[in-house]
Coordinates of N, CA and C in Angstrom, one line a residue:
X532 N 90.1 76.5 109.6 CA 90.5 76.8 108.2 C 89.5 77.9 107.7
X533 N 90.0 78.9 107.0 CA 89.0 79.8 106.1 C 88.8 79.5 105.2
X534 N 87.8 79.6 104.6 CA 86.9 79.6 103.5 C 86.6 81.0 102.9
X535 N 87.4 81.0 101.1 CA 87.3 82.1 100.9 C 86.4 82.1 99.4
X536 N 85.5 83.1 99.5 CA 84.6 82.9 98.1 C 85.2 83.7 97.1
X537 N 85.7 83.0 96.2 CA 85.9 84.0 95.1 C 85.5 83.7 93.7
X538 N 86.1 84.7 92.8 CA 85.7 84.4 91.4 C 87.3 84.6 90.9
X539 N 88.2 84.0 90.4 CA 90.1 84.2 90.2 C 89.7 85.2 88.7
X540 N 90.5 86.3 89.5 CA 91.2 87.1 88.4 C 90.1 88.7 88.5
X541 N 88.5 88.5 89.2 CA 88.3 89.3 89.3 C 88.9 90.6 90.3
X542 N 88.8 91.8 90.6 CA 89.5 92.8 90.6 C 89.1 92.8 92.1
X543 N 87.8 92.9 93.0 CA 87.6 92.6 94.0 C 88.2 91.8 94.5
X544 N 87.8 90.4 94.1 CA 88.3 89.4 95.8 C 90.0 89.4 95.2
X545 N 90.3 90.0 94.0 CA 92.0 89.5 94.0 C 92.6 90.1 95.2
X546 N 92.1 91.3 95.6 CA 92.3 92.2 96.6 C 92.9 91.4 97.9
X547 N 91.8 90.4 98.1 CA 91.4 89.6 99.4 C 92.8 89.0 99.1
X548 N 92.6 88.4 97.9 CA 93.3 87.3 98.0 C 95.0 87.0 97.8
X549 N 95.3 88.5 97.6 CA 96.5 89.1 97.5 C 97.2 89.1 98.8
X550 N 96.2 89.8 99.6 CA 96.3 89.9 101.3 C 96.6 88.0 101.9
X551 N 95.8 87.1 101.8 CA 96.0 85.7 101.8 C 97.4 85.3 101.8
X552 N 97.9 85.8 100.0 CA 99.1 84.6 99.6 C 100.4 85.7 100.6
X553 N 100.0 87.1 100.7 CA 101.4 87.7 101.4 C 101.8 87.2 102.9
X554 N 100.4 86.9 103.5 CA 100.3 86.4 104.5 C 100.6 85.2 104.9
X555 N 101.0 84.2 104.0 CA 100.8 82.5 103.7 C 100.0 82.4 104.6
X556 N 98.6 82.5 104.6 CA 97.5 81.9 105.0 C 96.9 80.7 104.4
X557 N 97.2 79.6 104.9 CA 95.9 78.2 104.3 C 94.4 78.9 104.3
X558 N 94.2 78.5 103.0 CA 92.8 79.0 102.9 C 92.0 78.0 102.3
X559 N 90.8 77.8 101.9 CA 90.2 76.7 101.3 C 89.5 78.0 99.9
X560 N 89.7 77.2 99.4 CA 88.8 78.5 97.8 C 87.7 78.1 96.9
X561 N 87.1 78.7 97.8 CA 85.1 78.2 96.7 C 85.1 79.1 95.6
X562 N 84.9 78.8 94.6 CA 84.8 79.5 93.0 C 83.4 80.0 93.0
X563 N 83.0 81.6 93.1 CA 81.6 81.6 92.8 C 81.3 82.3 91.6
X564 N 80.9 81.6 90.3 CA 81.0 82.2 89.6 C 80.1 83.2 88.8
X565 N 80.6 84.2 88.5 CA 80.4 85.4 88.6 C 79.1 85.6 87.4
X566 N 79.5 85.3 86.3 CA 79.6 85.0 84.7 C 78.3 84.3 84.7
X567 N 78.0 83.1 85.5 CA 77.0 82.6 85.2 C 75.5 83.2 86.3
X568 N 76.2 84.0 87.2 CA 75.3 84.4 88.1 C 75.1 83.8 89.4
X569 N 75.8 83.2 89.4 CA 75.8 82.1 90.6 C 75.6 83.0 92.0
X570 N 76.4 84.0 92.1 CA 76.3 85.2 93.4 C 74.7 85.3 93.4
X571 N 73.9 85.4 92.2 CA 72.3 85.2 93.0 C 71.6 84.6 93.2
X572 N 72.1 83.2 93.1 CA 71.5 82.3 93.7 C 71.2 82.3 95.3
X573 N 70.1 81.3 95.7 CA 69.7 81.0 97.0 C 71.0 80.8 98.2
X574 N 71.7 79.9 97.8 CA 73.1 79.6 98.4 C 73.8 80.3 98.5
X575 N 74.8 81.4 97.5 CA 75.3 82.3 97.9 C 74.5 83.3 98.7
X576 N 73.5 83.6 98.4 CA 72.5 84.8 99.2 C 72.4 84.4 100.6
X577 N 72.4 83.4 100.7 CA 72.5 82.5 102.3 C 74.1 83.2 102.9
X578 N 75.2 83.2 102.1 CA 76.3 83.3 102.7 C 76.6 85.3 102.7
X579 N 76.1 85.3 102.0 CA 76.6 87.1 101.3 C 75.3 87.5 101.1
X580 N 74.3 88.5 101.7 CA 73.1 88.7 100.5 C 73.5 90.2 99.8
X581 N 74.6 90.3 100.0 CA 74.8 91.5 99.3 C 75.3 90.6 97.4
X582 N 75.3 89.8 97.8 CA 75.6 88.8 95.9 C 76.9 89.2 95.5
X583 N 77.8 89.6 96.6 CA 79.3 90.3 95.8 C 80.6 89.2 96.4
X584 N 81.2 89.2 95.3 CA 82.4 88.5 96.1 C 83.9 89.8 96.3
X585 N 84.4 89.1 97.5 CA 84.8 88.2 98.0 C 84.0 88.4 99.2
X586 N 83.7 87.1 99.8 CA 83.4 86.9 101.0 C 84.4 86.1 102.4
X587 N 84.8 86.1 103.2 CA 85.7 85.3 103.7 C 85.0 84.5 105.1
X588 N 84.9 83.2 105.2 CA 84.0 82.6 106.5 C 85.4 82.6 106.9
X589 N 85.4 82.8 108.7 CA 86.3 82.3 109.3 C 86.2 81.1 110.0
X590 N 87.7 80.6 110.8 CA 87.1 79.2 111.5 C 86.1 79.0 112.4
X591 N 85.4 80.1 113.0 CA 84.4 80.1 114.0 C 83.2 80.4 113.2
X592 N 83.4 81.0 112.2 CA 81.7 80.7 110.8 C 81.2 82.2 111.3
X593 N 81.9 82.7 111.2 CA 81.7 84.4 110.9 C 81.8 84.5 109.4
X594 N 80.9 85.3 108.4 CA 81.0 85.7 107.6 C 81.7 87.4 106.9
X595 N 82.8 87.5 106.9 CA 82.9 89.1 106.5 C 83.0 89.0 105.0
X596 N 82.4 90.7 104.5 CA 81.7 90.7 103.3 C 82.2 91.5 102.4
X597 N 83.2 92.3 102.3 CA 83.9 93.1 102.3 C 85.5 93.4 102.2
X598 N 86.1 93.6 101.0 CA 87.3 93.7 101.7 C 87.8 94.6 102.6
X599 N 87.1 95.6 103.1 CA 88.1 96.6 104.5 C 87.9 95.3 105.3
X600 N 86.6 94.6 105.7 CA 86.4 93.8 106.8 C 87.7 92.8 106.8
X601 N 87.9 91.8 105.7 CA 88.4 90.9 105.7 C 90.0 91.4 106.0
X602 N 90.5 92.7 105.5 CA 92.0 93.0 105.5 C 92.2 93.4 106.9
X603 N 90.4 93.7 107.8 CA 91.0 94.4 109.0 C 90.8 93.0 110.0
X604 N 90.5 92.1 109.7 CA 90.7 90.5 110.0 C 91.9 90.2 110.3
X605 N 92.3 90.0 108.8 CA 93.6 89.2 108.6 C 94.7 90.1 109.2
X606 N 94.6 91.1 108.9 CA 95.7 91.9 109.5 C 96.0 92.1 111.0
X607 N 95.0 91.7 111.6 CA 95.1 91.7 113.3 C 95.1 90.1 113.5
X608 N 94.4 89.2 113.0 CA 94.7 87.9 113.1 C 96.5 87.4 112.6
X609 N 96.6 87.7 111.6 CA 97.9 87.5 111.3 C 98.9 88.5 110.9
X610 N 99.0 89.1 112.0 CA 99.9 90.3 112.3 C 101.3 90.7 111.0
X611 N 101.5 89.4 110.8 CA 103.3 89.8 110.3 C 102.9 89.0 108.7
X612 N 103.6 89.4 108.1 CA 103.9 91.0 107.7 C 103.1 91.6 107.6
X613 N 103.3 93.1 108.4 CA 102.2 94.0 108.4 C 102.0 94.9 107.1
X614 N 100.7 94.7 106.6 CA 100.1 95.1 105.3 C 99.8 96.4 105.5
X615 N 99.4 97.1 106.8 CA 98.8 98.4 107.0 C 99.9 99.0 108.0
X616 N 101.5 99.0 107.7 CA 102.4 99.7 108.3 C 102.3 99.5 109.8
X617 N 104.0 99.6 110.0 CA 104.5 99.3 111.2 C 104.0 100.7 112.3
X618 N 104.4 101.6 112.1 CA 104.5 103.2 112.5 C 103.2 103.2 112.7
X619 N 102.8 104.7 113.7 CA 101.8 105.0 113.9 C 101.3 106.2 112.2
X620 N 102.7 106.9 111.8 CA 102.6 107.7 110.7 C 102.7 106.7 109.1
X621 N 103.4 105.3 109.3 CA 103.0 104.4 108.1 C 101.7 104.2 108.2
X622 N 101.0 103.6 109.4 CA 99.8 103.5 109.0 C 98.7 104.9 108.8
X623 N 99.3 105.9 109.3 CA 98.3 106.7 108.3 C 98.4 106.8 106.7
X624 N 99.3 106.7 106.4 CA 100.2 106.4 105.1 C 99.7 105.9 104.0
X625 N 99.1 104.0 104.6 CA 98.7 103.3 103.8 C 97.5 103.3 104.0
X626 N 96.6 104.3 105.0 CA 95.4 104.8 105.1 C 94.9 105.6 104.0
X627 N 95.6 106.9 103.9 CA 95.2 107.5 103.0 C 95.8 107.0 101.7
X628 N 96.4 106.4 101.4 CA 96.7 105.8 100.1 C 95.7 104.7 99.4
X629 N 95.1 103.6 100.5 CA 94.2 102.9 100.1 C 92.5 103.9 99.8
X630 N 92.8 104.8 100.8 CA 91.5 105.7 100.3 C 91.4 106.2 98.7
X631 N 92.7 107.1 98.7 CA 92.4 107.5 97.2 C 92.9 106.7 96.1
X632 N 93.4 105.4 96.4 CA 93.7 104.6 95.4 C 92.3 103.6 94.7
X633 N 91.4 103.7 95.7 CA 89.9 103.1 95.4 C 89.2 104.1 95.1
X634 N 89.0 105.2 95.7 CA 88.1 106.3 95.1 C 88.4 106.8 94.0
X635 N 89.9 107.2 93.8 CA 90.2 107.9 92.0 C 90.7 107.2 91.8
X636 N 90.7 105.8 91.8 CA 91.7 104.8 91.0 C 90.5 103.7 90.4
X637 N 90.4 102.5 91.3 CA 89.7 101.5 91.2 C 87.7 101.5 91.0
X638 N 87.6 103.2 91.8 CA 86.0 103.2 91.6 C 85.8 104.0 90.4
X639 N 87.0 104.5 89.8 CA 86.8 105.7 88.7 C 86.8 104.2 87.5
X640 N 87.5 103.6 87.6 CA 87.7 102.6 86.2 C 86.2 101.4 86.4
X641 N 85.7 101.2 87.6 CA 84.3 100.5 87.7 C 83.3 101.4 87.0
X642 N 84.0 102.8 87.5 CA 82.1 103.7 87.5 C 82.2 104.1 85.3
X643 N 83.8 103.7 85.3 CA 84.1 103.9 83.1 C 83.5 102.6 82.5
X644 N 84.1 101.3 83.1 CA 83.5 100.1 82.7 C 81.7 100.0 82.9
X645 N 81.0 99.9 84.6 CA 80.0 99.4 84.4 C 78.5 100.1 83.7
X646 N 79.0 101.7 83.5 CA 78.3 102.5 82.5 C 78.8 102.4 81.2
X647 N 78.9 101.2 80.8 CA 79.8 101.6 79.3 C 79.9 99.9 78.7
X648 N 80.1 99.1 79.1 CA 80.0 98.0 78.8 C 78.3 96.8 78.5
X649 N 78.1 96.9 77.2 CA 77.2 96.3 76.9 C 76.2 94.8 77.7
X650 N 77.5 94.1 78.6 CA 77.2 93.2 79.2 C 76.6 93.5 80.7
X651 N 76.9 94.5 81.2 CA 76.7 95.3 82.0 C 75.2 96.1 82.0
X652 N 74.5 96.1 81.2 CA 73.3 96.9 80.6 C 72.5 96.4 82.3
X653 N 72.1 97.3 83.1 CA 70.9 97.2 83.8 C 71.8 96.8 85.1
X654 N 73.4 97.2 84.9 CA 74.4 96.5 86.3 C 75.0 97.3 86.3
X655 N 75.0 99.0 86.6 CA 76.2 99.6 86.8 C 76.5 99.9 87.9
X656 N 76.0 99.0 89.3 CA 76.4 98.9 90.4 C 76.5 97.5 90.7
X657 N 77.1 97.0 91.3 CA 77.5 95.5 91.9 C 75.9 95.6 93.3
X658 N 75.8 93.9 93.5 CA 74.6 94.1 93.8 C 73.4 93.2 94.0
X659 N 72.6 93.1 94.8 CA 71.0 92.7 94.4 C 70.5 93.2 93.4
X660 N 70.7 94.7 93.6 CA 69.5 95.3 93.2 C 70.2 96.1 91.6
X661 N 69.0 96.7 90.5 CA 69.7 96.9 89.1 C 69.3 98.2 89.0
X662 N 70.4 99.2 88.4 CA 70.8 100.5 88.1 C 71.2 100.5 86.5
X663 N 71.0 101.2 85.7 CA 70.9 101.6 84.5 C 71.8 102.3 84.7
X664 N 72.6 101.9 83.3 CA 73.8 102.9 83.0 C 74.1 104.1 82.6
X665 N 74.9 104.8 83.0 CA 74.9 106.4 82.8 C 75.8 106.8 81.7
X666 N 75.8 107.2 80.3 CA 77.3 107.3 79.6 C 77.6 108.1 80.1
X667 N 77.4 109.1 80.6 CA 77.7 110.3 80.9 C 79.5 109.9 82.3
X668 N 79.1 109.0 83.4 CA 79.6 108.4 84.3 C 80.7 107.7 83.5
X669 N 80.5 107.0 82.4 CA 81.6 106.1 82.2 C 82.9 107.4 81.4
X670 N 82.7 108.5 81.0 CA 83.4 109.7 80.6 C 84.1 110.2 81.8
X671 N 83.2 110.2 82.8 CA 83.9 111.0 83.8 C 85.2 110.0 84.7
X672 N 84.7 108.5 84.4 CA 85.5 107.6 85.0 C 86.7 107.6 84.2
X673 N 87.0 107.6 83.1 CA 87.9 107.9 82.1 C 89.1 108.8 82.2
X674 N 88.2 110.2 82.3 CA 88.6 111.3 82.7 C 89.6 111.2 84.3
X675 N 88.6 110.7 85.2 CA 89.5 110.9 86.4 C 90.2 110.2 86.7
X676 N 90.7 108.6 86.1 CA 91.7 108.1 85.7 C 92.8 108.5 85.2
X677 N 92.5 109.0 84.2 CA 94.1 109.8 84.2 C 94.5 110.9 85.1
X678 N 93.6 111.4 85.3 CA 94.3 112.2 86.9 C 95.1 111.5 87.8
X679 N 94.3 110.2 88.1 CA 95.1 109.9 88.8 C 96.6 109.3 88.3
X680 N 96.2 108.7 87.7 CA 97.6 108.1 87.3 C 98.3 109.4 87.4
X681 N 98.7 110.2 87.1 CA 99.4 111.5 86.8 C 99.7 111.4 88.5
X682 N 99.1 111.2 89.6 CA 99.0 111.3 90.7 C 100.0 110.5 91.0
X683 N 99.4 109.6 91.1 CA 100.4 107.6 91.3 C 101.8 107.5 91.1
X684 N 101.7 108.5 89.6 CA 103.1 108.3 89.2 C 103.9 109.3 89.5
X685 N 103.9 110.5 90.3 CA 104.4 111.7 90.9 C 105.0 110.7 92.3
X686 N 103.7 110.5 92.9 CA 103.9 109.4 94.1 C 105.3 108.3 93.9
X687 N 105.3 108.0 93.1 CA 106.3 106.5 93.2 C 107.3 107.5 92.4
X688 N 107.7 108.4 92.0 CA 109.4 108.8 91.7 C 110.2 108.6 92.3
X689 N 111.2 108.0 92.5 CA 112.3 107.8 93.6 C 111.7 106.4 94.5
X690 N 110.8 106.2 94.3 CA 110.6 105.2 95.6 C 109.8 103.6 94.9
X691 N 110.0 102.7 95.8 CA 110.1 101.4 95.7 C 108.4 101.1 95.6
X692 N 107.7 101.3 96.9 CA 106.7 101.1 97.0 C 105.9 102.4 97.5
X693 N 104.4 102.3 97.3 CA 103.5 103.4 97.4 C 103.5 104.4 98.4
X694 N 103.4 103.5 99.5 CA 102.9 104.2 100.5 C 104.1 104.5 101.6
X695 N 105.3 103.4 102.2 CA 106.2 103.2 103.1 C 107.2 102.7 102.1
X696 N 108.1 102.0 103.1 CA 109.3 101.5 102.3 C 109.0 100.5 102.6
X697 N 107.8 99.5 102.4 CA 107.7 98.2 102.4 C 106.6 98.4 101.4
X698 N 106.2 97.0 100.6 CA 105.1 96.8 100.2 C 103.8 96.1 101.5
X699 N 103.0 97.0 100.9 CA 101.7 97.1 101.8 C 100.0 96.7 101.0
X700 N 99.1 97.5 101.8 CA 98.3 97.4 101.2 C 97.8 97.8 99.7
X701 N 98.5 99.4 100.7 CA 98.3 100.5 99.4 C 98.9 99.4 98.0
X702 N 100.1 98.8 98.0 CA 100.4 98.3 96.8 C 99.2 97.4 96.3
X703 N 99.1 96.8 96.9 CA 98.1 95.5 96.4 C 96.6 96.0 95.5
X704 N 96.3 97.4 96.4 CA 95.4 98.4 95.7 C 95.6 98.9 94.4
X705 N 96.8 99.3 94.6 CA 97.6 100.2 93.3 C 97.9 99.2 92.1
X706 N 98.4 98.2 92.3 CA 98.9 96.4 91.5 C 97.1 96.0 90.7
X707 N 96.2 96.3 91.7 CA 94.9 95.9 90.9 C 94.1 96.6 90.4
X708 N 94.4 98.0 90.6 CA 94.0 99.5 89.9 C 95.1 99.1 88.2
X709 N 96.0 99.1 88.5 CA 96.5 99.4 86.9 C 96.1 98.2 86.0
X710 N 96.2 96.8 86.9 CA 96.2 96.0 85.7 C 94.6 95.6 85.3
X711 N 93.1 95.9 86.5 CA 92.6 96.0 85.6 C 92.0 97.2 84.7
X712 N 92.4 98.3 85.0 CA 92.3 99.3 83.5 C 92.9 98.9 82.2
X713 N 93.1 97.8 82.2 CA 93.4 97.4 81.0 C 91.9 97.0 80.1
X714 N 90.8 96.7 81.1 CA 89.8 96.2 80.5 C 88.7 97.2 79.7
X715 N 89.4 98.3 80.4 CA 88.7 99.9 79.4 C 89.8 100.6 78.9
X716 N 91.0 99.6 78.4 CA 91.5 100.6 77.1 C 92.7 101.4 78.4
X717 N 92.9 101.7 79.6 CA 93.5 102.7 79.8 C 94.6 102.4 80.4
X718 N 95.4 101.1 80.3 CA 96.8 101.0 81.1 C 97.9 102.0 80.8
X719 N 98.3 102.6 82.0 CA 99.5 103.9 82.5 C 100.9 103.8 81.5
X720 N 100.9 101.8 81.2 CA 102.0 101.6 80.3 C 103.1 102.9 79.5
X721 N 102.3 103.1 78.8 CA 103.0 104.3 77.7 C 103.6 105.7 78.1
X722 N 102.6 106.0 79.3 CA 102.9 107.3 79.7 C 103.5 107.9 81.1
X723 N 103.6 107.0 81.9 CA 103.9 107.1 83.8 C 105.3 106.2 83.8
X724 N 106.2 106.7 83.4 CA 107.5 106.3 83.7 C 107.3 105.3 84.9
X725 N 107.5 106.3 86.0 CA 107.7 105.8 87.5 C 106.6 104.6 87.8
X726 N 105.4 105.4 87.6 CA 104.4 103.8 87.7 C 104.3 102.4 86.7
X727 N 104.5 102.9 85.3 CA 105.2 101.5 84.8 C 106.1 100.4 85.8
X728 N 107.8 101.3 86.3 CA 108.8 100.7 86.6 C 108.0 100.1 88.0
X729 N 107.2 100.7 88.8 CA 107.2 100.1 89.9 C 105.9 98.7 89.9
X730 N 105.2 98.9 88.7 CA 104.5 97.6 88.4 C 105.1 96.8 88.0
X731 N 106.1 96.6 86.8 CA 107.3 96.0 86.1 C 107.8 95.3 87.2
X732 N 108.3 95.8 88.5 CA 109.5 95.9 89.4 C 108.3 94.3 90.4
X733 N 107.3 94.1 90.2 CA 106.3 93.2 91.2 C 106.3 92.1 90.1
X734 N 106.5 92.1 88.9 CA 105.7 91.1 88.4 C 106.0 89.5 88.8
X735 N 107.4 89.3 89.3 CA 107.7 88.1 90.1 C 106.8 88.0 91.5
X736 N 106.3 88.9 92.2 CA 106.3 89.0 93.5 C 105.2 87.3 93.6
X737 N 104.8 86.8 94.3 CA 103.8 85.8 94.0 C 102.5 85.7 94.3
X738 N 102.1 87.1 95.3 CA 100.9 87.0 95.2 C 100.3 88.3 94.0
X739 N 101.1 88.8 93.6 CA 101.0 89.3 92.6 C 100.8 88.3 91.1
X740 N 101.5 87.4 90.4 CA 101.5 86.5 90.0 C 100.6 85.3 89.8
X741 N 100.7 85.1 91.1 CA 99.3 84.0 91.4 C 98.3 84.6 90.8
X742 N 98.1 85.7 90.9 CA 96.7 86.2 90.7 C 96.1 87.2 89.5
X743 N 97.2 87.5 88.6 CA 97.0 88.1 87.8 C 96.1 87.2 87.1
X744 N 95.7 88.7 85.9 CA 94.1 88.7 85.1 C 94.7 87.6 83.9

């Protein structure tokens, strides 16, 4: 059985755990919570010392720490349905889609929130270790946010899902990029036709659902 560490609703392990429910994987789910600091404690530092969730033990007590690790796990462990495209040219597909959907998507709305949020003071990196906040970074994360979206939503005109004609990874990326910019003020809502409809178009889906914020 796996054992998966999370915190529900945050933006990281939802990642993981989106990959999980599309997979119907039995999983076991430890709550670590985030809020009270529990990630730096002695116990979690034992399991993760990087202090970040999600973490995933497998049934042989491997620890991966990471979500590339854990999606390049599950994805070869539990082959079907394939998250990372069938094709040799789908999976480049949902290669470069997961690339820039974390770098100008999901790290641009971290690098706006963790420079800019008062609770955050002395955490603008996830972590052991503490970094001071830059306002200057949380502008530019703002900024390159709406780039992208302008990006995203060029991307999904005419089409169903991101990256192939199946939902993939890239979605699961893209599904956790929009809904949490909500938490700095910048959901696509009002202005990205095509990317509204194609978020609108998941809200039943269930690992979508399950796991919303």
């Amino acid at each position: 059985m796996l054992t998966f560490y999370n915190f529900p609703k945050a933006p990281s392990p939802r990642r993981a755990e989106m990959v999980l429910i599309e997979k119907d994987i039995s999983y076991d789910n430890v709550t670590v919570d985030l809020a009270s600091g529990e990630h730096f404690g002695d116990a979690f530092r034992a399991i993760n010392p990087s202090c970040t969730v999600p973490a995933l033990k497998t049934g042989s007590g491997e620890v991966l720490t990471d979500n590339h690790g854990i999606l390049a796990y599950l994805e070869a462990t539990y082959p079907e349905p394939p998250l990372l495209g069938r094709t040799a040219l789908e999976k480049a597909a949902v290669a470069s889609w997961q690339a820039r959907i974390e770098f100008e998507g999901l790290l641009a709305i971290a690098e706006a929130l963790r420079n800019s949020a008062p609770a955050m003071k002395g955490r603008a990196l996830t972590g052991p270790h503490s970094y001071e906040q830059i306002p200057a970074l949380a502008e530019r994360g703002v900024k390159r946010l709406g780039i992208f979206w302008e990006v995203l939503d060029q991307q999904l005109e005419g089409r169903d899902y991101v990256a192939t004609n199946d939902f993939t990874a890239a979605d699961i990326l893209a599904v956790v990029a929009v809904d949490f910019a909500k938490i700095i003020r910048q959901s696509p809502r009002q202005h990205f036709a095509n990317l509204w409809r194609w978020r609108e178009s998941l809200h039943e889906r269930p690992s979508v659902a399950k796991t919303a914020p």
